[in-house]
């Protein structure tokens, strides 16, 4: 018993003496003005608000459940008397260009973008406080001039092919799309705005384990030698999109 007690005290003393040995928390739990260049890139390219991108070819589908058999089908027979199944049909074809999709309404992402500009400034050592306002909508942003060109000139109705697939299987449609031009510090981006509230109820559970962003568009006027279509699905995990245990969506 004496040896066990002594060993416990020894471990405690070692932990106190070498705090650097303890695992560090994620960079977004630090104050934004303390983020390093590596921290900002981590947040903007590999974080719960910008997960590893998965590029896939996908076609929007609207199938139905056949009541007698319970089988999901795309047959047109008796469709009005069946339950609609909305989804995405995936095929592994030629690889598509990698794009950046950000949960832009989160303060973490926008603060990381501001901190990146701060670090790239002439001084390179700015440490002033940073702040951003809350946004009234959930906003998902797709960065890049080429994606923006495709969305501006889309052949299809974007409301049919851009939506959030919630954890309960329902789809949340966007209410507006904004095209933000490139600046000296930021690339062009296309912002899809989704409502936070609908019929007096929150549209998204902050504790959801999975929310999929589906996005597909094809340029009406294709340009030779350029990418003229975009088709991606990105999975976000709202339950992990937290800063010091507080949801940040």
Coordinates of C-alpha atoms in Angstrom, one line a residue, residues 33-249:
X33 CA -4.7 36.1 -32.0
X34 CA -2.5 33.3 -30.8
X35 CA -3.0 31.1 -33.8
X36 CA 0.1 30.4 -35.8
X37 CA 0.2 30.0 -39.6
X38 CA 0.0 26.3 -39.2
X39 CA -3.0 26.7 -36.9
X40 CA -4.9 28.7 -39.5
X41 CA -4.2 26.3 -42.3
X42 CA -5.3 23.4 -40.0
X43 CA -8.7 25.2 -39.4
X44 CA -9.2 26.2 -43.0
X45 CA -8.2 22.9 -44.6
X46 CA -8.6 20.1 -42.1
X47 CA -11.0 20.8 -39.3
X48 CA -14.7 20.0 -38.4
X49 CA -15.6 23.2 -40.3
X50 CA -13.6 22.2 -43.4
X51 CA -13.4 18.4 -43.4
X52 CA -11.3 16.4 -45.8
X53 CA -12.9 16.8 -49.2
X54 CA -14.5 13.8 -51.0
X55 CA -15.0 14.4 -54.7
X56 CA -17.6 12.2 -56.3
X57 CA -19.8 12.1 -59.3
X58 CA -23.4 12.2 -58.2
X59 CA -26.9 12.5 -59.8
X60 CA -29.9 13.9 -57.9
X61 CA -32.6 11.3 -57.7
X62 CA -36.2 11.2 -56.6
X63 CA -37.4 7.6 -56.2
X64 CA -40.3 6.1 -54.3
X65 CA -41.2 3.2 -52.0
X66 CA -43.5 0.6 -53.6
X67 CA -46.2 0.0 -50.9
X68 CA -46.9 -3.7 -51.7
X69 CA -43.3 -4.8 -51.7
X70 CA -41.5 -2.0 -49.7
X71 CA -38.8 -1.8 -52.4
X72 CA -37.3 1.5 -53.3
X73 CA -37.8 2.0 -57.1
X74 CA -37.6 4.6 -59.8
X75 CA -40.5 3.0 -61.8
X76 CA -43.2 5.5 -62.7
X77 CA -46.0 3.1 -61.9
X78 CA -48.4 4.3 -59.2
X79 CA -45.9 7.0 -58.2
X80 CA -48.7 9.4 -56.7
X81 CA -49.7 6.6 -54.3
X82 CA -46.2 6.0 -53.0
X83 CA -43.7 7.6 -50.6
X84 CA -41.0 9.8 -52.2
X85 CA -37.4 9.0 -51.5
X86 CA -35.0 11.9 -52.2
X87 CA -31.3 11.1 -52.5
X88 CA -28.1 11.1 -54.5
X89 CA -27.0 8.4 -56.9
X90 CA -23.2 8.0 -56.8
X91 CA -20.9 6.5 -59.4
X92 CA -17.2 6.2 -59.3
X93 CA -16.1 7.8 -62.6
X94 CA -13.3 10.0 -63.6
X95 CA -11.8 12.0 -60.7
X96 CA -13.2 15.5 -60.2
X97 CA -11.1 18.6 -59.1
X98 CA -10.7 19.1 -55.4
X99 CA -12.5 22.1 -54.1
X100 CA -12.7 23.8 -50.7
X101 CA -16.0 23.8 -48.9
X102 CA -16.2 25.8 -45.7
X103 CA -18.9 26.1 -43.0
X104 CA -18.6 29.9 -43.4
X105 CA -21.2 31.0 -40.8
X106 CA -19.0 29.6 -38.1
X107 CA -16.9 32.2 -36.3
X108 CA -13.9 29.9 -36.3
X109 CA -13.6 29.8 -40.0
X110 CA -14.0 33.5 -40.5
X111 CA -11.6 34.3 -37.7
X112 CA -9.1 31.9 -39.2
X113 CA -9.4 33.8 -42.5
X114 CA -8.8 37.1 -40.7
X115 CA -5.9 35.7 -38.7
X116 CA -4.3 34.4 -41.9
X117 CA -4.5 37.9 -43.5
X118 CA -3.0 39.3 -40.3
X119 CA -0.1 36.9 -40.3
X120 CA 0.5 37.7 -44.0
X121 CA 0.6 41.4 -43.3
X122 CA 3.9 43.4 -43.7
X123 CA 4.7 43.1 -40.0
X124 CA 3.9 39.4 -39.8
X125 CA 3.7 39.5 -36.1
X126 CA 0.4 41.2 -35.4
X127 CA -1.3 40.0 -32.3
X128 CA -4.3 42.3 -32.0
X129 CA -7.7 40.9 -31.0
X130 CA -10.0 39.6 -33.7
X131 CA -13.8 39.4 -33.7
X132 CA -16.6 38.6 -36.1
X133 CA -20.4 39.0 -35.9
X134 CA -23.0 36.2 -35.8
X135 CA -24.6 35.5 -39.1
X136 CA -28.4 35.1 -39.3
X137 CA -28.2 32.0 -41.6
X138 CA -26.1 28.8 -41.9
X139 CA -23.7 29.6 -44.7
X140 CA -21.7 27.1 -46.7
X141 CA -19.1 28.6 -49.0
X142 CA -17.3 27.0 -52.0
X143 CA -14.1 28.7 -52.8
X144 CA -12.6 29.4 -56.2
X145 CA -13.2 31.3 -59.5
X146 CA -14.0 28.3 -61.6
X147 CA -16.7 26.9 -59.3
X148 CA -18.2 30.4 -59.1
X149 CA -18.3 30.6 -62.9
X150 CA -20.1 27.3 -63.1
X151 CA -22.7 28.3 -60.5
X152 CA -23.3 31.7 -62.1
X153 CA -23.9 30.0 -65.4
X154 CA -25.6 26.8 -64.2
X155 CA -27.7 25.0 -66.7
X156 CA -29.8 23.4 -64.0
X157 CA -31.9 25.0 -61.2
X158 CA -29.5 25.0 -58.2
X159 CA -32.4 24.4 -55.9
X160 CA -32.8 20.9 -57.3
X161 CA -29.2 19.9 -56.8
X162 CA -27.8 21.9 -53.8
X163 CA -29.1 21.0 -50.4
X164 CA -28.2 19.8 -46.9
X165 CA -29.1 16.2 -46.0
X166 CA -29.9 16.2 -42.3
X167 CA -29.3 13.3 -39.9
X168 CA -33.0 12.4 -40.0
X169 CA -32.9 12.0 -43.8
X170 CA -34.8 15.2 -44.5
X171 CA -33.4 17.7 -47.0
X172 CA -32.9 21.4 -46.1
X173 CA -33.0 23.7 -49.1
X174 CA -31.0 26.9 -49.4
X175 CA -32.8 30.3 -49.3
X176 CA -30.3 32.4 -51.3
X177 CA -27.0 32.2 -53.0
X178 CA -24.4 35.0 -53.0
X179 CA -21.4 35.4 -55.3
X180 CA -18.5 37.1 -53.5
X181 CA -15.7 38.4 -55.7
X182 CA -12.0 37.8 -55.0
X183 CA -10.0 40.4 -53.1
X184 CA -6.3 40.8 -52.4
X185 CA -6.6 38.5 -49.4
X186 CA -9.5 36.2 -50.2
X187 CA -10.4 34.0 -53.1
X188 CA -13.8 34.2 -54.8
X189 CA -16.4 32.2 -53.1
X190 CA -20.0 31.1 -53.6
X191 CA -22.2 31.3 -50.5
X192 CA -25.3 29.1 -50.0
X193 CA -27.5 30.4 -47.2
X194 CA -29.7 27.9 -45.3
X195 CA -32.3 29.0 -42.7
X196 CA -31.5 28.5 -39.0
X197 CA -35.2 28.4 -38.1
X198 CA -38.2 27.1 -40.0
X199 CA -41.8 27.2 -38.7
X200 CA -40.5 28.5 -35.4
X201 CA -38.2 25.5 -34.9
X202 CA -34.4 25.1 -35.3
X203 CA -33.6 23.4 -38.7
X204 CA -30.4 21.7 -37.4
X205 CA -29.6 19.9 -34.2
X206 CA -26.2 21.1 -32.9
X207 CA -25.6 17.5 -31.6
X208 CA -26.1 15.9 -35.0
X209 CA -23.4 13.3 -35.8
X210 CA -23.7 13.8 -39.6
X211 CA -25.0 16.5 -42.0
X212 CA -24.2 16.0 -45.7
X213 CA -23.8 18.9 -48.2
X214 CA -24.8 17.9 -51.7
X215 CA -23.8 20.2 -54.5
X216 CA -24.0 19.6 -58.3
X217 CA -24.0 22.1 -61.2
X218 CA -23.1 22.1 -64.9
X219 CA -22.3 25.2 -66.9
X220 CA -24.8 26.2 -69.5
X221 CA -22.1 27.6 -71.8
X222 CA -19.1 25.2 -71.4
X223 CA -15.6 26.5 -72.1
X224 CA -13.1 24.4 -74.0
X225 CA -10.2 23.2 -71.9
X226 CA -11.9 24.2 -68.6
X227 CA -13.8 22.3 -66.0
X228 CA -17.5 22.8 -66.8
X229 CA -19.2 20.7 -64.1
X230 CA -19.0 20.3 -60.3
X231 CA -20.4 17.5 -58.2
X232 CA -19.5 17.0 -54.6
X233 CA -20.7 15.6 -51.3
X234 CA -19.1 16.8 -48.1
X235 CA -19.9 15.4 -44.7
X236 CA -19.9 17.7 -41.7
X237 CA -20.3 16.6 -38.0
X238 CA -22.0 19.4 -36.1
X239 CA -21.4 17.6 -32.8
X240 CA -17.7 18.2 -33.3
X241 CA -18.1 21.8 -34.5
X242 CA -17.5 23.3 -31.0
X243 CA -15.0 25.8 -29.4
X244 CA -14.4 25.1 -25.8
X245 CA -17.5 22.9 -25.7
X246 CA -19.7 25.7 -27.2
X247 CA -21.4 25.0 -30.6
X248 CA -20.1 27.1 -33.5
X249 CA -22.2 26.8 -36.6

